[in-house]
Structures are given as C-alpha cells and as structure tokens.
Amino acid sequence: MGMPRKRITIEDVARAAGVHASTVSRALNPQRQALVTGAVAARVAAAARRLGYRPDPVAAGLRTRRSSTIGVLVPDIANPLFPPILRGIEAALGDAGYTAIIANTDNDPQRASDALERLAARRADGIILATASRRDSLLERCRKLGLPVVLVNRSIDGGSVSAVVTDDEAGAALAVRHLALLGHRAIGHVAGPRRLSTGAQRRRGFVAALRAIGAGTQPPPIAEAETYEIEAGARAAAALLATNPGITAIVAANDLLALGCYDEAKRLGLACPRDISITGFNDMPFADRFDPPLTTVRIPHRAMGAEAARLLLAEIENPRSPKRAIELQPELVVRGSTARPRAGPPPAR
Amino acid sequence: MGMPRKRITIEDVARAAGVHASTVSRALNPQRQALVTGAVAARVAAAARRLGYRPDPVAAGLRTRRSSTIGVLVPDIANPLFPPILRGIEAALGDAGYTAIIANTDNDPQRASDALERLAARRADGIILATASRRDSLLERCRKLGLPVVLVNRSIDGGSVSAVVTDDEAGAALAVRHLALLGHRAIGHVAGPRRLSTGAQRRRGFVAALRAIGAGTQPPPIAEAETYEIEAGARAAAALLATNPGITAIVAANDLLALGCYDEAKRLGLACPRDISITGFNDMPFADRFDPPLTTVRIPHRAMGAEAARLLLAEIENPRSPKRAIELQPELVVRGSTARPRAGPPPAR
DNA sequence: GGCGCTTCTGCAATCGTTTGCATAGAATAG
DNA sequence: CTATTCTATGCAAACGATTGCAGAAGCGCC
C-alpha cells in the first residue's frame, strides 16, 4: 500500500490467469475473443478485473500504429459556431470508442500545419478539418501521410475528399427571398472570404437569388470581408454602404459579420431593422440574444459534426470507400433584425 | 517515390550519420546535447534534417512515461467563458513545448472521470481542471495516479492543490456596491450551485456586501440555481422574485444565469433595467451584445488560463514544489442592464 | 488405429525510443 | 612514460503491448 504500485501489465494478468501474455491480449480484444476458449476468456477477464488491469494505449499504439484518436482542426474555438459541431463529433466518436483531440488553429495556416504534424506524429487515425480553405495544402499533406480526412462546414474545390457541409447557396437564397418577401429590392451582401467555400458559395447563392427576384444589378452590391470576424464585417458593411447608398437590407455571410453590420449601422445612425434589415448565417448560440435578435440561416451544427465523424470512421474502416459529399439543408429563422423597408428614403444622414 | 515510404527512424539517421542510434538520441535531445561532441551533433542534425526525420512521440513516451501533453477538463465547451481560458492555456503550454488535450465533460462527473482515465492512460503529464467541485473525487484520483493537477476558475475546499481563480467574493461585492450606488437597497442574488466554489464564494461575497451597505436581511434574498445554465437562472429568478417581491436588482452568479434573469423578467413584464437591474459575472464574450448589454464582473480569462498552465508546468518540473493559490482581481464593467431604481413601486403586474 | 484437420495456446519478434552501464581512447597528473 | 581520470560513444535492455508462425491437443473419419 505504501509503494507507488507499479503499473499492472498484461504480463501480470497472464501470470494470474495462468496463461501466456499473448493469450491475454487475445482474450481481452473483442475482435479476437473468438480465438480463445470461453473458459480461458472468462478466467483472463476475471484476473484482469481483479488486478485492475488497464491496457496501455501508447504501447498498443506503438505496435499497431493506431490510437483510437481523431484529430479535429478548428479555426477558432471562440467562435460559438464550433462548440456544437464539436459536440456532435464527440458524440459520434465516443459511440465508436474513439476520442477527439481538438486543436485550435486561430485561423493561422502555420498553426494548422503544426497541429496536423503533431496529430500525425501521435498517430491520429484520422482528421476532421473544419478549417479548410478551397485550395488547402493540408489535404495534400494528409494524403501523403495516408491519413483519412473529412471536411466539415467548409469544403474544397473538386470533390476529392469527403465532406459534410450546408447547402450554402440555398441558405443565402433563403435569406434573399425572405427579404424580398418583406419588400426589399436593394439588397446588399457582406460576403465571407472568397478563399473559403462558405464565402464563395453563399456569395454565389446571393447573386443567383437576387437575379431570381429580378433585382440583380451589374456588378451586384457586394463587399467582401477579409475574415469571419466582427470588425471585418463592420469594415465590409461600411464599404458596401458607401458604394451602394440605397441599400435597405444586408445579407451577411455569417453571424459574426452580421454583428459587424450592426455596429456599422449604428455608427451611421441607421436603426436595425427600422432603417436597415440584416440577416446572418449559422444561427450560432446567442444569436437570439443579440440586439436586435438576429434573423439568420440555421444550419444543423450538431448533426453536421456527427455526420462528419461517422463518415470518417467509415473511411478508416475501409480506406478505399468512395468519397462522399453530404449537403445538409439549412433553414431560415426569422427574428428581429429584419422588417419591411421604410416607405420613404432613409433619413438623410 | 511510388512506395508509401517507410517511417524514418532514429536508426536510419544513425546509419546516415555513421554513429549509433543512442548517439543520435542524445544529439537530438537538447538536455543531453552536452554529452556529445559538437562535430557529431552537427553531423547528426544534418542527417536528421536531410532524411526528414521526425521523432516518434509515442515510442519515446513508452520509454520515458511522458508525453509533453496536458489534459484539460472543461465542464462545457459551449459556454463562451471557457474558450478564452483555453486560449491562455494553449499559449502558455505551447511556449514550453507542451500540447493541450481538451476534454469536454458536459457537467457530467462520470464523463469527467472517464476523460481523466483516458488522459492518464495516454500518459498526460498533468491535468488542468476547470470542472472542480468543492469536494471533488477527481483530485483524489489524480493524487493516486501521481498526476500533477492545477485548478482553474473553480477551486476546492482546503488548499491541498494549486489553483488560479478570481477573487469571487470581491467580484460579488463590486456588483452589490455598484447597485447600491445607483440607489438600490432591495437586492437579490441568483446564486450558483453551492457545491462549486464560485457559487459559494460569490454568494458569500454577496451576503457580506449587502450587510456592509446596511441592507442585510435575515435570511438574505437568495435563490440558488442548480446549474450554470440559462434555464436554471430563469427558474431561480422566478423563485427569488416570488419570495421577495420588492426586489429592484438581481446580482446573478454568472452571465448565463443573468440571461435567465432577463428571460424571467420579461416573462413577468418587467423591463430591464427600467424596472429591474441585473448584473452578471464573467464578462463572457458577447455579453456586450445582449439586450440590454450586460453589466457584469470581468475576470481575466486568458490570464487565468495562462497562469494555471505555468503553475502546472512548474509542478511537473518539481513535483514537491509548494501548492500555490493565485487569486486574480476582477473588475466591474458597467453596461446597460443596471440603472437607478424607479421612484415609485414597480408596476402592479 | 493412423491420418489429417481444427482449434487453441505459446513463442518470439516487433513497434521506435531512451538510458544505465561498459569501454576505448584522450587528456591529465605525477 | 606510466597511471589515472575524463569524455564520448556503443551495447543492449527496457517500455507494454500485438501478431505471424508453429506446435500441441483434440477430433472425426476411413
């Protein structure tokens, strides 16, 4: 009781059960249980439990080159969009006996690349990428490492890898149509970064929908934010409003950008939704708490994460299984940031 | 180029450099560089770099029983309070060559315990607990496992383990004094769970401060929420207001509970801050975006995380170093959820 | 009763490092 | 110039599992 007891190894269990270590290994591995007699299996299990044996995953991993571990790369853990996705991933992974290792990249490709190397070195069995840009060198790296990957939320150009994303075009269209129905015609877009699939697709959906309601212009009223951050959204909104003064509504490419639009509107003395309507995208947690509560496009965060995890697990099982791209349907949730446009022109400054 | 190249081991480097593997190991380890001639060290380094050698942490870990990995247990990753803490942890850890492994426990002791076992099995070098209850069995378990621990945000009774927390009593007092200064006397408290140090300490600070401003009553107007969640806050607020109808201000034990108070106030037809003032605690991200913007007690999230990481690293270095309890000072941030109490009585329903 | 088949278990190599110990040669002392 | 101490390296044994291979029973079958 005094000594810090030595770790109990498979060898100890073998001795206690009167069998060889290799037999213990087989008896304790559900995959290979069939190879040993029922009686022996029971004896081993009993001994293991009696001694409190806990298999050592790092020793096992050294031999098997597997770790029951999945790396998850997230661009920004502080963005409330991601926790629900992680929850979904963890749930699906846990069911299968895997553990997620979350790595935060802070939108920094270098950090992302470092994290990937670390995960690979620790023998992650697969990677879920929430950080992908449309042409992402990380994927090439994963291929080289023979590391299964699936993308979540953001996709890449050319479907050479499995992904589960939202139908971003449809989502943007939902927002545009909602605004059109309210009576808006002069609708602008604060776009996300073009190098991200979400930025590109939502923009595309916006343009198409605007044309569809017969309000398309050349060029369309769009300003692109450099990042998905509040400040970038404010800057883009400023640019958009400067070049398109008549605008009565803004479709923002995500909720954080929408928040930036709020800020810029306030700065200009425009009340939302009275003077200007604003929509977001993602329905991130707390979007309903903003002032005004944000009308936004909801995506099934949790399901997205879970689905991605399942896809990855399937690919780990069978590395030559075909790549799949799953597109989940978004849904509009109307709150307080959108309203009919004012009858008259916006107040003169 | 075609074959999936085999992993490059220390043995390969040894051959290339014309030395023994053990020499390579020494040459590549900064701690033991001194044991090796400068010339050899250079030769080895060159060979390693030329071959693109990446040491295998799992093999090394098997031998050394260390992993350069720290487990972080978080009660709820979806609570925006935690991401900034994690950021701080990751920053401090990264500087020292360690990696954080984040585990989400969903406030479930069972999941927490499972996560701890997994982390221990994977040879985490230490644990940062953001989940601690005042009497937490996880700590006993860590002690048994010989696993260094430090607590962050929440502490335990009796200082047998290092911790970095906020001065919660002072924080609560800040809120009370602010309200008193505005003219409130009938101030209630929506407390956090008593089994958590934050719940207990903030309550304690509330009671003391209330007495200090000469508004103490017996019993003090307090309702305890079972968890730190919005709904629990709403329920507690309902209970508080039911038993203490005269209340003009609520000090909530955290921001989520404050949000619950918002909800309950609205349900009762009370406008915040006109009819009732509400304060939060934590100044979580987006607290400034709520409707109304939340007056709250700011705690230095990031610094807290960083400090905890440094403490842990120190304890890993020297396991017999004395336990330290660091208390960071909070700061009041006044926003729109507090105002002078109305002259007359609150509207009759 | 001998033969071939299964079925179960043991043997030993392996995964990629680290490190205590031994040793060869160099450096220093006497 | 010998005796002694260092220093730099090599050797080989861990760390704790998994698994291909081989051998020993056990079995049925002719």
Short mmCIF file of C-alpha atoms in Angstrom, two decimals, chain A:
data_model
loop_
_atom_site.label_atom_id
_atom_site.label_comp_id
_atom_site.label_asym_id
_atom_site.label_seq_id
_atom_site.Cartn_x
_atom_site.Cartn_y
_atom_site.Cartn_z
CA MET A 1 0.00 0.00 0.00
CA GLY A 2 2.90 2.32 0.64
CA MET A 3 4.97 1.89 -2.50
CA PRO A 4 3.61 3.62 -5.54
CA ARG A 5 2.43 0.38 -7.05
CA LYS A 6 3.94 -0.48 -10.39
CA ARG A 7 1.72 -0.40 -13.38
CA ILE A 8 -0.11 -3.66 -13.94
CA THR A 9 0.82 -5.09 -17.28
CA ILE A 10 -0.60 -7.74 -19.45
CA GLU A 11 2.16 -9.95 -18.13
CA ASP A 12 0.80 -9.72 -14.60
CA VAL A 13 -2.62 -10.70 -15.78
CA ALA A 14 -1.13 -13.60 -17.72
CA ARG A 15 0.61 -14.88 -14.63
CA ALA A 16 -2.52 -14.52 -12.52
CA ALA A 17 -4.63 -16.34 -15.05
CA GLY A 18 -2.00 -18.98 -15.70
CA VAL A 19 -1.72 -18.29 -19.41
CA HIS A 20 0.65 -16.56 -21.76
CA ALA A 21 0.58 -12.83 -22.32
CA SER A 22 -0.41 -13.26 -25.92
CA THR A 23 -3.45 -15.19 -24.83
CA VAL A 24 -4.43 -12.38 -22.53
CA SER A 25 -4.08 -9.94 -25.37
CA ARG A 26 -6.41 -12.04 -27.49
CA ALA A 27 -8.88 -12.69 -24.73
CA LEU A 28 -9.20 -9.02 -23.99
CA ASN A 29 -9.59 -7.91 -27.57
CA PRO A 30 -13.21 -8.23 -28.69
CA GLN A 31 -12.01 -8.71 -32.27
CA ARG A 32 -10.03 -11.80 -31.35
CA GLN A 33 -12.04 -13.20 -28.49
CA ALA A 34 -13.15 -15.93 -30.83
CA LEU A 35 -9.63 -17.33 -30.93
CA VAL A 36 -9.66 -18.39 -27.32
CA THR A 37 -11.77 -20.80 -25.34
CA GLY A 38 -14.68 -19.38 -23.45
CA ALA A 39 -13.30 -20.71 -20.21
CA VAL A 40 -9.94 -19.07 -20.73
CA ALA A 41 -11.51 -15.81 -21.78
CA ALA A 42 -13.53 -15.77 -18.59
CA ARG A 43 -10.51 -16.62 -16.45
CA VAL A 44 -8.49 -13.84 -18.06
CA ALA A 45 -11.28 -11.33 -17.75
CA ALA A 46 -11.63 -12.19 -14.09
CA ALA A 47 -7.93 -11.84 -13.43
CA ALA A 48 -7.78 -8.57 -15.32
CA ARG A 49 -10.64 -7.15 -13.36
CA ARG A 50 -9.30 -8.44 -10.08
CA LEU A 51 -5.92 -6.84 -10.65
CA GLY A 52 -7.43 -3.69 -12.04
CA TYR A 53 -5.60 -4.03 -15.29
CA ARG A 54 -5.79 -1.08 -17.67
CA PRO A 55 -4.36 -1.63 -21.11
CA ASP A 56 -1.73 0.87 -22.12
CA PRO A 57 -2.85 2.60 -25.30
CA VAL A 58 0.54 4.02 -26.07
CA ALA A 59 2.25 0.67 -26.01
CA ALA A 60 -0.52 -0.78 -28.11
CA GLY A 61 -0.36 2.17 -30.44
CA LEU A 62 3.33 1.70 -30.96
CA ARG A 63 2.75 -1.79 -32.19
CA THR A 64 -0.49 -1.31 -34.11
CA ARG A 65 0.18 2.18 -35.43
CA ARG A 66 -3.28 3.15 -34.36
CA SER A 67 -4.53 5.20 -31.49
CA SER A 68 -8.35 5.32 -31.48
CA THR A 69 -7.89 9.02 -31.67
CA ILE A 70 -9.18 11.56 -34.17
CA GLY A 71 -7.71 15.00 -34.66
CA VAL A 72 -10.09 17.89 -35.12
CA LEU A 73 -8.79 21.15 -36.52
CA VAL A 74 -10.92 24.15 -35.66
CA PRO A 75 -10.19 27.65 -36.96
CA ASP A 76 -11.38 29.44 -33.86
CA ILE A 77 -12.71 27.81 -30.75
CA ALA A 78 -14.01 31.15 -29.55
CA ASN A 79 -16.49 31.27 -32.38
CA PRO A 80 -19.66 29.81 -30.87
CA LEU A 81 -20.40 28.09 -34.14
CA PHE A 82 -17.88 25.39 -33.43
CA PRO A 83 -18.69 24.03 -30.00
CA PRO A 84 -21.94 22.47 -31.18
CA ILE A 85 -20.13 20.89 -34.10
CA LEU A 86 -17.56 19.50 -31.70
CA ARG A 87 -20.30 18.14 -29.54
CA GLY A 88 -21.68 16.25 -32.49
CA ILE A 89 -18.27 14.92 -33.38
CA GLU A 90 -17.52 13.82 -29.85
CA ALA A 91 -20.85 12.08 -29.52
CA ALA A 92 -20.45 10.07 -32.70
CA LEU A 93 -16.81 9.29 -31.98
CA GLY A 94 -17.48 8.27 -28.41
CA ASP A 95 -20.04 5.75 -29.53
CA ALA A 96 -17.36 4.07 -31.58
CA GLY A 97 -14.71 4.14 -28.88
CA TYR A 98 -12.73 6.96 -30.38
CA THR A 99 -11.57 10.16 -28.76
CA ALA A 100 -11.37 13.57 -30.38
CA ILE A 101 -8.29 15.67 -29.95
CA ILE A 102 -9.19 19.25 -30.60
CA ALA A 103 -6.66 21.66 -31.99
CA ASN A 104 -7.28 25.33 -32.30
CA THR A 105 -5.58 27.00 -35.23
CA ASP A 106 -6.59 30.61 -34.70
CA ASN A 107 -7.05 30.92 -38.45
CA ASP A 108 -3.34 30.59 -38.86
CA PRO A 109 -2.23 28.18 -41.61
CA GLN A 110 1.09 27.72 -39.89
CA ARG A 111 -0.53 26.69 -36.66
CA ALA A 112 -2.85 24.43 -38.59
CA SER A 113 0.03 22.76 -40.28
CA ASP A 114 1.90 22.35 -36.99
CA ALA A 115 -1.15 20.88 -35.36
CA LEU A 116 -1.56 18.42 -38.20
CA GLU A 117 2.02 17.26 -37.85
CA ARG A 118 1.60 16.79 -34.15
CA LEU A 119 -1.55 14.82 -34.62
CA ALA A 120 0.04 12.66 -37.25
CA ALA A 121 3.06 12.07 -35.04
CA ARG A 122 0.75 10.97 -32.28
CA ARG A 123 -0.76 8.54 -34.71
CA ALA A 124 -4.19 10.02 -35.03
CA ASP A 125 -6.29 7.59 -37.03
CA GLY A 126 -7.97 10.36 -38.97
CA ILE A 127 -8.59 14.06 -39.21
CA ILE A 128 -11.68 16.21 -39.27
CA LEU A 129 -10.94 19.55 -40.82
CA ALA A 130 -13.16 22.49 -40.03
CA THR A 131 -10.50 24.86 -41.27
CA ALA A 132 -10.33 24.01 -44.94
CA SER A 133 -9.85 26.72 -47.48
CA ARG A 134 -10.93 26.00 -51.04
CA ARG A 135 -7.43 25.02 -52.02
CA ASP A 136 -5.87 23.72 -48.90
CA SER A 137 -2.38 22.31 -48.78
CA LEU A 138 -3.21 20.40 -45.63
CA LEU A 139 -5.14 17.91 -47.67
CA GLU A 140 -2.20 17.10 -49.84
CA ARG A 141 -0.21 16.58 -46.68
CA CYS A 142 -2.82 14.23 -45.27
CA ARG A 143 -2.81 12.25 -48.45
CA LYS A 144 0.94 11.90 -48.24
CA LEU A 145 0.65 10.76 -44.65
CA GLY A 146 -2.06 8.31 -45.58
CA LEU A 147 -4.32 9.98 -43.08
CA PRO A 148 -8.05 9.78 -43.74
CA VAL A 149 -9.73 13.17 -43.68
CA VAL A 150 -13.18 14.55 -43.80
CA LEU A 151 -14.15 18.15 -44.10
CA VAL A 152 -16.84 19.76 -42.06
CA ASN A 153 -18.66 23.03 -42.64
CA ARG A 154 -16.15 24.21 -45.20
CA SER A 155 -15.39 22.27 -48.33
CA ILE A 156 -12.76 22.40 -51.03
CA ASP A 157 -12.82 22.77 -54.78
CA GLY A 158 -13.16 19.43 -56.53
CA GLY A 159 -14.63 16.62 -54.52
CA SER A 160 -11.50 14.55 -53.90
CA VAL A 161 -12.33 14.23 -50.24
CA SER A 162 -15.40 13.53 -48.16
CA ALA A 163 -17.18 16.47 -46.65
CA VAL A 164 -20.32 17.41 -44.86
CA VAL A 165 -21.45 20.94 -45.38
CA THR A 166 -24.51 23.07 -45.57
CA ASP A 167 -26.17 23.89 -48.84
CA ASP A 168 -24.77 27.39 -48.66
CA GLU A 169 -26.28 28.58 -51.91
CA ALA A 170 -29.71 27.54 -50.77
CA GLY A 171 -29.11 29.19 -47.43
CA ALA A 172 -28.23 32.51 -48.97
CA ALA A 173 -31.25 32.24 -51.23
CA LEU A 174 -33.44 31.70 -48.18
CA ALA A 175 -32.24 34.99 -46.75
CA VAL A 176 -32.69 36.89 -50.01
CA ARG A 177 -36.17 35.55 -50.59
CA HIS A 178 -37.20 36.40 -47.05
CA LEU A 179 -36.07 39.98 -47.55
CA ALA A 180 -37.72 40.16 -50.96
CA LEU A 181 -40.95 38.98 -49.43
CA LEU A 182 -40.73 41.80 -46.93
CA GLY A 183 -40.48 44.19 -49.83
CA HIS A 184 -36.76 44.79 -50.13
CA ARG A 185 -35.20 45.20 -53.53
CA ALA A 186 -31.97 46.97 -52.78
CA ILE A 187 -30.26 44.11 -51.02
CA GLY A 188 -26.52 44.01 -50.46
CA HIS A 189 -24.19 41.24 -49.42
CA VAL A 190 -21.37 41.29 -46.92
CA ALA A 191 -19.51 38.30 -48.24
CA GLY A 192 -17.13 35.98 -46.47
CA PRO A 193 -13.59 35.39 -47.69
CA ARG A 194 -13.56 34.07 -51.23
CA ARG A 195 -10.91 31.52 -50.42
CA LEU A 196 -13.37 29.69 -48.17
CA SER A 197 -16.10 27.61 -49.70
CA THR A 198 -18.69 29.15 -47.42
CA GLY A 199 -17.73 32.62 -48.60
CA ALA A 200 -17.81 31.66 -52.25
CA GLN A 201 -20.98 29.58 -52.16
CA ARG A 202 -23.03 31.99 -50.14
CA ARG A 203 -21.99 34.79 -52.44
CA ARG A 204 -22.97 32.71 -55.41
CA GLY A 205 -26.31 31.86 -53.84
CA PHE A 206 -26.87 35.50 -53.09
CA VAL A 207 -26.18 36.61 -56.65
CA ALA A 208 -28.41 33.94 -58.14
CA ALA A 209 -31.27 34.65 -55.76
CA LEU A 210 -31.04 38.36 -56.34
CA ARG A 211 -31.28 37.79 -60.04
CA ALA A 212 -34.18 35.41 -59.48
CA ILE A 213 -36.21 38.05 -57.73
CA GLY A 214 -35.43 40.41 -60.57
CA ALA A 215 -33.25 42.69 -58.51
CA GLY A 216 -29.89 41.73 -59.99
CA THR A 217 -27.51 44.51 -60.94
CA GLN A 218 -24.14 44.62 -62.61
CA PRO A 219 -21.99 44.45 -60.59
CA PRO A 220 -24.02 43.07 -57.72
CA PRO A 221 -23.81 45.04 -54.48
CA ILE A 222 -21.24 43.02 -52.59
CA ALA A 223 -18.38 43.78 -50.25
CA GLU A 224 -16.10 41.05 -49.08
CA ALA A 225 -14.83 40.72 -45.51
CA GLU A 226 -11.26 39.50 -45.17
CA THR A 227 -12.13 37.24 -42.26
CA TYR A 228 -15.16 35.98 -40.41
CA GLU A 229 -14.79 38.47 -37.62
CA ILE A 230 -16.97 41.23 -36.31
CA GLU A 231 -14.57 44.04 -37.19
CA ALA A 232 -14.08 42.75 -40.71
CA GLY A 233 -17.85 42.68 -41.06
CA ALA A 234 -18.09 46.28 -39.98
CA ARG A 235 -15.47 47.35 -42.48
CA ALA A 236 -17.16 45.48 -45.29
CA ALA A 237 -20.52 46.94 -44.35
CA ALA A 238 -19.02 50.39 -44.46
CA ALA A 239 -17.64 49.77 -47.93
CA LEU A 240 -20.90 48.27 -49.12
CA LEU A 241 -23.00 51.14 -47.85
CA ALA A 242 -20.58 53.70 -49.23
CA THR A 243 -20.75 52.37 -52.78
CA ASN A 244 -24.43 51.42 -52.63
CA PRO A 245 -26.14 54.11 -50.62
CA GLY A 246 -29.67 52.99 -51.47
CA ILE A 247 -29.41 49.63 -49.79
CA THR A 248 -32.22 48.69 -47.40
CA ALA A 249 -31.05 45.23 -46.41
CA ILE A 250 -27.85 43.31 -45.96
CA VAL A 251 -27.34 39.59 -46.21
CA ALA A 252 -24.22 38.81 -44.18
CA ALA A 253 -22.30 35.64 -44.85
CA ASN A 254 -22.23 34.72 -41.21
CA ASP A 255 -23.48 35.84 -37.83
CA LEU A 256 -20.26 37.50 -36.76
CA LEU A 257 -20.23 39.56 -39.92
CA ALA A 258 -23.86 40.43 -39.25
CA LEU A 259 -22.78 41.72 -35.86
CA GLY A 260 -20.25 43.88 -37.64
CA CYS A 261 -23.07 45.18 -39.80
CA TYR A 262 -24.99 46.04 -36.65
CA ASP A 263 -22.03 48.08 -35.49
CA GLU A 264 -21.61 49.93 -38.73
CA ALA A 265 -25.32 50.63 -38.99
CA LYS A 266 -25.31 52.09 -35.52
CA ARG A 267 -22.28 54.16 -36.37
CA LEU A 268 -24.13 55.59 -39.34
CA GLY A 269 -27.20 56.27 -37.24
CA LEU A 270 -29.26 53.63 -39.00
CA ALA A 271 -31.61 51.65 -36.79
CA CYS A 272 -31.93 47.95 -37.42
CA PRO A 273 -34.42 46.78 -38.53
CA ARG A 274 -36.23 50.09 -38.97
CA ASP A 275 -33.78 51.66 -41.39
CA ILE A 276 -31.95 48.58 -42.50
CA SER A 277 -32.59 44.87 -42.29
CA ILE A 278 -29.73 42.49 -41.60
CA THR A 279 -29.52 38.72 -41.82
CA GLY A 280 -26.82 36.39 -40.57
CA PHE A 281 -25.82 32.83 -41.29
CA ASN A 282 -25.23 29.88 -38.93
CA ASP A 283 -27.63 30.67 -36.13
CA MET A 284 -24.80 30.47 -33.68
CA PRO A 285 -25.59 30.18 -29.98
CA PHE A 286 -26.74 33.51 -28.55
CA ALA A 287 -27.84 34.84 -31.93
CA ASP A 288 -31.30 35.05 -30.39
CA ARG A 289 -29.90 37.25 -27.62
CA PHE A 290 -28.45 39.97 -29.75
CA ASP A 291 -29.96 43.38 -30.01
CA PRO A 292 -31.95 43.03 -32.15
CA PRO A 293 -32.32 39.26 -32.17
CA LEU A 294 -30.73 38.11 -35.37
CA THR A 295 -32.68 36.76 -38.30
CA THR A 296 -30.38 34.11 -39.66
CA VAL A 297 -29.99 30.88 -41.54
CA ARG A 298 -29.79 27.94 -39.25
CA ILE A 299 -27.52 25.05 -40.03
CA PRO A 300 -27.65 21.76 -38.18
CA HIS A 301 -24.34 22.14 -36.32
CA ARG A 302 -24.52 19.09 -34.23
CA ALA A 303 -25.74 16.80 -36.97
CA MET A 304 -23.01 18.12 -39.19
CA GLY A 305 -20.37 17.16 -36.71
CA ALA A 306 -21.86 13.77 -36.05
CA GLU A 307 -22.20 13.02 -39.73
CA ALA A 308 -18.61 14.01 -40.39
CA ALA A 309 -17.42 11.73 -37.63
CA ARG A 310 -19.40 8.83 -39.00
CA LEU A 311 -18.05 9.42 -42.47
CA LEU A 312 -14.52 9.46 -41.18
CA LEU A 313 -14.98 6.31 -39.18
CA ALA A 314 -16.30 4.58 -42.27
CA GLU A 315 -13.27 5.68 -44.22
CA ILE A 316 -10.94 4.46 -41.54
CA GLU A 317 -12.67 1.09 -41.63
CA ASN A 318 -12.38 0.92 -45.36
CA PRO A 319 -9.80 3.31 -46.79
CA ARG A 320 -10.91 2.69 -50.35
CA SER A 321 -14.52 3.53 -49.70
CA PRO A 322 -15.75 6.19 -52.09
CA LYS A 323 -15.55 9.81 -51.03
CA ARG A 324 -18.92 11.25 -50.16
CA ALA A 325 -20.12 14.82 -50.04
CA ILE A 326 -23.11 15.35 -47.81
CA GLU A 327 -25.03 18.55 -48.06
CA LEU A 328 -27.37 19.39 -45.20
CA GLN A 329 -30.31 21.68 -45.74
CA PRO A 330 -30.39 24.97 -43.88
CA GLU A 331 -33.47 26.64 -42.53
CA LEU A 332 -34.41 30.26 -42.10
CA VAL A 333 -35.10 31.53 -38.63
CA VAL A 334 -36.80 34.88 -38.57
CA ARG A 335 -36.18 37.13 -35.60
CA GLY A 336 -35.99 40.82 -35.04
CA SER A 337 -33.30 42.09 -37.37
CA THR A 338 -35.45 42.13 -40.48
CA ALA A 339 -38.56 44.15 -41.25
CA ARG A 340 -40.36 45.80 -44.16
CA PRO A 341 -38.34 48.59 -45.67
CA ARG A 342 -39.42 52.09 -44.65
CA ALA A 343 -41.76 53.77 -47.04
CA GLY A 344 -39.61 56.82 -47.60
CA PRO A 345 -35.90 57.06 -48.28
CA PRO A 346 -33.57 56.50 -45.33
CA PRO A 347 -33.07 59.57 -43.17
CA ALA A 348 -30.62 61.99 -44.78
CA ARG A 349 -27.60 61.03 -42.75
#
